[in-house]
Amino acid sequence: RYVVFLELFLQTAEKHFMVGHRVTYYVFTDRPGDVPSVTLGEGRQMVVLKVRNYSRWQDVSMHRMEMISTFSRQRFLHEVDYLVCVDVDMRFRDHVGVEILAPLFGTLHPAFYGAAREDFPYERRPQSQAHIPSDQGDFYYMGAFFGGSVAEVLRLASACHQAMVADEANGIEAVWHDESHLNRYLLDRKPSKVLSPEYLWDPQLLGWPAVMKKLRFVAVPKNHEEIR
């Protein structure tokens, strides 16, 4: 369903994302026939990976970690050095380059980068594998922009998927799904780089505060209910 955002995503990525470097865009979709044709620069290619559809958007979100770990083993480990995992209902509006790369990186959530730790929307129920007590936590990371070396991302995605399987067996679903598990993982295994909210922002919801010198990767206006 989100394939409708892909054309703008790719067009803006070609202007701003890793310009001058070899890039493979791996597109996870249940509708490969709807993927638009976009002209890409030299050394840049798109690979469409068919995945199954889920009726609930929460399930799409939670199975993302499973998809990343599966394809990392099958392909990514042999084809690329780094993975940058992002949502597609976004557009690039300024430079995003090799400065983001690290063995493992996360991105500060734009709505909570200035919040107190006790106000982070972590999973607070001890029954969940994603549980973070109120006196713990460094930052609140966004599930829509993380990455690192393929081996590190595989480790993260596999751990998060296994934690979600354990939660499901116990009849619990983390409050923010895969994002809750991402935050638990990054608390236990600190990322080597933390990106500012410049790298993931929503101007419609948050405006453009003076503290943000640039908005590099921004949300595209959309009707969530209509898409879901």
C-alpha positions as a Markdown table, in Angstrom:
| # | Residue | x | y | z |
|---|---|---|---|---|
| 1 | Arg | 0.0 | 0.0 | 0.0 |
| 2 | Tyr | 2.8 | 2.4 | 0.8 |
| 3 | Val | 4.3 | 1.8 | -2.7 |
| 4 | Val | 2.4 | 5.0 | -3.7 |
| 5 | Phe | 5.2 | 7.0 | -1.9 |
| 6 | Leu | 8.0 | 5.2 | -3.6 |
| 7 | Glu | 8.4 | 7.5 | -6.7 |
| 8 | Leu | 8.9 | 10.7 | -4.6 |
| 9 | Phe | 11.1 | 8.8 | -2.2 |
| 10 | Leu | 13.4 | 7.6 | -5.0 |
| 11 | Gln | 13.4 | 10.9 | -6.9 |
| 12 | Thr | 14.5 | 12.8 | -3.8 |
| 13 | Ala | 17.0 | 10.1 | -2.7 |
| 14 | Glu | 18.7 | 10.4 | -6.1 |
| 15 | Lys | 19.3 | 14.1 | -5.3 |
| 16 | His | 20.3 | 13.9 | -1.7 |
| 17 | Phe | 21.1 | 10.3 | -0.5 |
| 18 | Met | 24.6 | 9.0 | -0.7 |
| 19 | Val | 25.3 | 11.0 | -3.9 |
| 20 | Gly | 28.4 | 9.7 | -5.7 |
| 21 | His | 28.3 | 6.3 | -4.0 |
| 22 | Arg | 27.0 | 2.9 | -5.1 |
| 23 | Val | 23.5 | 2.4 | -3.7 |
| 24 | Thr | 21.0 | -0.5 | -3.9 |
| 25 | Tyr | 17.4 | 0.4 | -3.0 |
| 26 | Tyr | 15.8 | -2.8 | -1.6 |
| 27 | Val | 12.1 | -2.3 | -1.7 |
| 28 | Phe | 9.9 | -4.6 | 0.5 |
| 29 | Thr | 6.4 | -4.8 | -1.0 |
| 30 | Asp | 3.5 | -7.1 | -1.4 |
| 31 | Arg | 2.7 | -5.3 | -4.7 |
| 32 | Pro | 5.7 | -5.6 | -6.9 |
| 33 | Gly | 3.6 | -4.9 | -10.0 |
| 34 | Asp | 2.8 | -1.4 | -8.6 |
| 35 | Val | 6.4 | -0.3 | -8.2 |
| 36 | Pro | 7.1 | 2.7 | -10.4 |
| 37 | Ser | 9.9 | 3.0 | -12.8 |
| 38 | Val | 12.4 | 5.7 | -11.7 |
| 39 | Thr | 15.6 | 6.6 | -13.5 |
| 40 | Leu | 18.5 | 6.0 | -11.2 |
| 41 | Gly | 22.1 | 7.3 | -11.5 |
| 42 | Glu | 25.2 | 5.4 | -12.4 |
| 43 | Gly | 26.0 | 2.7 | -9.9 |
| 44 | Arg | 22.6 | 2.8 | -8.3 |
| 45 | Gln | 19.9 | 0.2 | -8.7 |
| 46 | Met | 16.5 | -0.9 | -7.3 |
| 47 | Val | 15.8 | -4.5 | -6.2 |
| 48 | Val | 12.1 | -5.3 | -5.5 |
| 49 | Leu | 11.7 | -8.0 | -2.8 |
| 50 | Lys | 8.2 | -9.5 | -2.6 |
| 51 | Val | 6.9 | -10.0 | 0.9 |
| 52 | Arg | 3.5 | -11.2 | 2.2 |
| 53 | Asn | 0.6 | -8.9 | 3.0 |
| 54 | Tyr | -0.8 | -8.5 | 6.5 |
| 55 | Ser | -4.3 | -7.1 | 7.2 |
| 56 | Arg | -3.2 | -5.1 | 10.3 |
| 57 | Trp | -0.7 | -2.3 | 9.9 |
| 58 | Gln | 0.7 | -3.3 | 13.3 |
| 59 | Asp | 1.6 | -6.7 | 11.9 |
| 60 | Val | 3.3 | -5.2 | 8.9 |
| 61 | Ser | 5.3 | -3.1 | 11.3 |
| 62 | Met | 6.2 | -6.0 | 13.5 |
| 63 | His | 7.2 | -8.4 | 10.7 |
| 64 | Arg | 9.6 | -5.8 | 9.3 |
| 65 | Met | 12.3 | -7.1 | 11.6 |
| 66 | Glu | 11.7 | -10.7 | 10.4 |
| 67 | Met | 11.9 | -9.5 | 6.8 |
| 68 | Ile | 15.2 | -7.6 | 7.4 |
| 69 | Ser | 16.8 | -10.6 | 9.2 |
| 70 | Thr | 15.6 | -13.1 | 6.5 |
| 71 | Phe | 16.9 | -11.1 | 3.5 |
| 72 | Ser | 20.1 | -10.1 | 5.4 |
| 73 | Arg | 21.0 | -13.8 | 5.6 |
| 74 | Gln | 19.8 | -14.6 | 2.0 |
| 75 | Arg | 21.2 | -11.6 | 0.2 |
| 76 | Phe | 22.4 | -8.4 | 2.0 |
| 77 | Leu | 25.4 | -10.0 | 3.7 |
| 78 | His | 26.7 | -10.9 | 0.3 |
| 79 | Glu | 25.7 | -7.8 | -1.7 |
| 80 | Val | 26.2 | -4.6 | 0.4 |
| 81 | Asp | 28.4 | -3.3 | 3.3 |
| 82 | Tyr | 25.8 | -1.2 | 5.1 |
| 83 | Leu | 22.0 | -1.2 | 5.5 |
| 84 | Val | 20.0 | 1.9 | 6.1 |
| 85 | Cys | 16.5 | 0.9 | 7.1 |
| 86 | Val | 13.9 | 3.6 | 6.5 |
| 87 | Asp | 10.2 | 4.1 | 6.0 |
| 88 | Val | 9.2 | 5.0 | 2.4 |
| 89 | Asp | 6.4 | 7.5 | 3.2 |
| 90 | Met | 9.1 | 10.1 | 3.4 |
| 91 | Arg | 11.2 | 12.4 | 1.2 |
| 92 | Phe | 14.8 | 13.7 | 1.3 |
| 93 | Arg | 15.1 | 17.4 | 1.3 |
| 94 | Asp | 18.8 | 17.9 | 2.1 |
| 95 | His | 22.1 | 16.0 | 2.2 |
| 96 | Val | 22.2 | 12.5 | 3.8 |
| 97 | Gly | 25.6 | 10.9 | 3.2 |
| 98 | Val | 28.3 | 8.7 | 4.6 |
| 99 | Glu | 28.4 | 10.8 | 7.8 |
| 100 | Ile | 25.5 | 8.6 | 9.1 |
| 101 | Leu | 27.3 | 5.3 | 8.6 |
| 102 | Ala | 28.6 | 3.4 | 11.7 |
| 103 | Pro | 28.6 | -0.2 | 12.9 |
| 104 | Leu | 25.2 | 0.5 | 14.4 |
| 105 | Phe | 23.2 | 3.8 | 14.4 |
| 106 | Gly | 19.8 | 5.0 | 15.6 |
| 107 | Thr | 17.9 | 8.2 | 15.2 |
| 108 | Leu | 16.4 | 10.4 | 17.9 |
| 109 | His | 12.6 | 10.4 | 17.7 |
| 110 | Pro | 11.6 | 14.0 | 16.6 |
| 111 | Ala | 8.7 | 14.2 | 19.1 |
| 112 | Phe | 10.8 | 13.1 | 22.1 |
| 113 | Tyr | 14.4 | 14.4 | 21.6 |
| 114 | Gly | 13.8 | 17.1 | 24.3 |
| 115 | Ala | 11.7 | 15.0 | 26.6 |
| 116 | Ala | 12.6 | 13.7 | 30.1 |
| 117 | Arg | 13.5 | 10.0 | 30.3 |
| 118 | Glu | 10.4 | 9.2 | 32.3 |
| 119 | Asp | 8.2 | 10.7 | 29.5 |
| 120 | Phe | 9.6 | 8.4 | 26.8 |
| 121 | Pro | 6.9 | 6.1 | 25.4 |
| 122 | Tyr | 8.8 | 2.9 | 26.2 |
| 123 | Glu | 7.0 | -0.4 | 26.9 |
| 124 | Arg | 6.5 | -0.3 | 30.6 |
| 125 | Arg | 4.9 | -3.6 | 31.2 |
| 126 | Pro | 7.3 | -6.1 | 32.7 |
| 127 | Gln | 5.6 | -9.0 | 30.9 |
| 128 | Ser | 7.0 | -7.7 | 27.6 |
| 129 | Gln | 10.4 | -8.5 | 26.2 |
| 130 | Ala | 10.6 | -4.8 | 25.3 |
| 131 | His | 10.1 | -3.6 | 28.9 |
| 132 | Ile | 12.2 | -0.7 | 30.0 |
| 133 | Pro | 11.9 | 0.4 | 33.7 |
| 134 | Ser | 11.2 | 4.1 | 34.4 |
| 135 | Asp | 14.7 | 4.7 | 35.8 |
| 136 | Gln | 16.4 | 3.3 | 32.6 |
| 137 | Gly | 16.9 | 4.5 | 29.1 |
| 138 | Asp | 19.2 | 6.9 | 27.2 |
| 139 | Phe | 17.1 | 8.2 | 24.3 |
| 140 | Tyr | 13.9 | 7.3 | 22.5 |
| 141 | Tyr | 14.7 | 6.1 | 19.0 |
| 142 | Met | 12.5 | 6.2 | 15.9 |
| 143 | Gly | 11.8 | 2.9 | 14.3 |
| 144 | Ala | 11.7 | 4.6 | 10.8 |
| 145 | Phe | 15.5 | 5.2 | 10.5 |
| 146 | Phe | 18.2 | 2.9 | 11.8 |
| 147 | Gly | 21.0 | 0.9 | 10.3 |
| 148 | Gly | 24.7 | -0.1 | 10.3 |
| 149 | Ser | 26.8 | -2.9 | 9.0 |
| 150 | Val | 24.8 | -5.7 | 7.6 |
| 151 | Ala | 26.1 | -8.1 | 10.4 |
| 152 | Glu | 25.0 | -5.6 | 13.1 |
| 153 | Val | 21.6 | -4.9 | 11.6 |
| 154 | Leu | 21.1 | -8.7 | 11.2 |
| 155 | Arg | 21.9 | -9.1 | 14.9 |
| 156 | Leu | 19.4 | -6.3 | 15.8 |
| 157 | Ala | 16.6 | -7.5 | 13.6 |
| 158 | Ser | 16.9 | -11.1 | 14.7 |
| 159 | Ala | 16.9 | -10.2 | 18.3 |
| 160 | Cys | 13.9 | -7.9 | 17.9 |
| 161 | His | 12.0 | -10.6 | 15.9 |
| 162 | Gln | 12.7 | -13.3 | 18.5 |
| 163 | Ala | 11.5 | -10.9 | 21.3 |
| 164 | Met | 8.3 | -10.2 | 19.4 |
| 165 | Val | 7.7 | -14.0 | 18.9 |
| 166 | Ala | 8.2 | -14.5 | 22.7 |
| 167 | Asp | 5.7 | -11.6 | 23.4 |
| 168 | Glu | 3.2 | -13.1 | 21.0 |
| 169 | Ala | 3.5 | -16.5 | 22.8 |
| 170 | Asn | 2.8 | -14.7 | 26.1 |
| 171 | Gly | -0.3 | -12.9 | 24.6 |
| 172 | Ile | 1.3 | -9.4 | 24.7 |
| 173 | Glu | 2.0 | -6.8 | 22.0 |
| 174 | Ala | 4.5 | -4.0 | 22.8 |
| 175 | Val | 3.0 | -0.6 | 22.9 |
| 176 | Trp | 4.8 | 0.7 | 19.8 |
| 177 | His | 5.4 | -2.7 | 18.2 |
| 178 | Asp | 8.8 | -3.1 | 16.5 |
| 179 | Glu | 9.9 | 0.4 | 17.7 |
| 180 | Ser | 9.5 | -0.6 | 21.3 |
| 181 | His | 11.7 | -3.6 | 20.7 |
| 182 | Leu | 14.3 | -1.5 | 18.8 |
| 183 | Asn | 14.5 | 0.8 | 21.9 |
| 184 | Arg | 15.0 | -2.2 | 24.2 |
| 185 | Tyr | 17.8 | -3.5 | 22.0 |
| 186 | Leu | 19.6 | -0.2 | 21.7 |
| 187 | Leu | 19.5 | 0.3 | 25.4 |
| 188 | Asp | 21.3 | -3.1 | 25.9 |
| 189 | Arg | 23.7 | -2.6 | 22.9 |
| 190 | Lys | 24.5 | 1.0 | 22.6 |
| 191 | Pro | 24.6 | 2.3 | 19.0 |
| 192 | Ser | 28.0 | 3.6 | 17.9 |
| 193 | Lys | 26.3 | 6.7 | 16.4 |
| 194 | Val | 23.1 | 8.6 | 17.3 |
| 195 | Leu | 21.6 | 10.8 | 14.6 |
| 196 | Ser | 19.8 | 14.0 | 15.4 |
| 197 | Pro | 16.1 | 14.6 | 14.4 |
| 198 | Glu | 17.4 | 16.5 | 11.4 |
| 199 | Tyr | 17.5 | 13.0 | 9.9 |
| 200 | Leu | 13.8 | 12.3 | 10.5 |
| 201 | Trp | 11.3 | 15.1 | 10.9 |
| 202 | Asp | 7.7 | 15.9 | 10.4 |
| 203 | Pro | 7.2 | 19.6 | 9.5 |
| 204 | Gln | 3.4 | 19.2 | 9.5 |
| 205 | Leu | 3.3 | 18.1 | 13.1 |
| 206 | Leu | 6.3 | 19.8 | 14.5 |
| 207 | Gly | 7.0 | 22.9 | 12.4 |
| 208 | Trp | 10.6 | 24.0 | 12.0 |
| 209 | Pro | 12.2 | 25.0 | 15.3 |
| 210 | Ala | 15.3 | 27.1 | 15.3 |
| 211 | Val | 17.4 | 24.3 | 16.9 |
| 212 | Met | 17.0 | 22.4 | 13.6 |
| 213 | Lys | 19.5 | 23.9 | 11.2 |
| 214 | Lys | 18.5 | 21.5 | 8.4 |
| 215 | Leu | 15.6 | 19.1 | 7.8 |
| 216 | Arg | 17.2 | 16.3 | 5.8 |
| 217 | Phe | 14.6 | 13.6 | 5.7 |
| 218 | Val | 10.9 | 14.5 | 6.3 |
| 219 | Ala | 7.5 | 12.9 | 6.4 |
| 220 | Val | 5.2 | 13.2 | 3.5 |
| 221 | Pro | 1.6 | 14.4 | 4.3 |
| 222 | Lys | -0.8 | 11.5 | 4.3 |
| 223 | Asn | -4.1 | 10.1 | 5.5 |
| 224 | His | -3.0 | 7.1 | 7.7 |
| 225 | Glu | -6.5 | 5.6 | 8.0 |
| 226 | Glu | -7.0 | 5.7 | 4.2 |
| 227 | Ile | -3.7 | 3.9 | 3.6 |
| 228 | Arg | -4.1 | 1.3 | 6.3 |
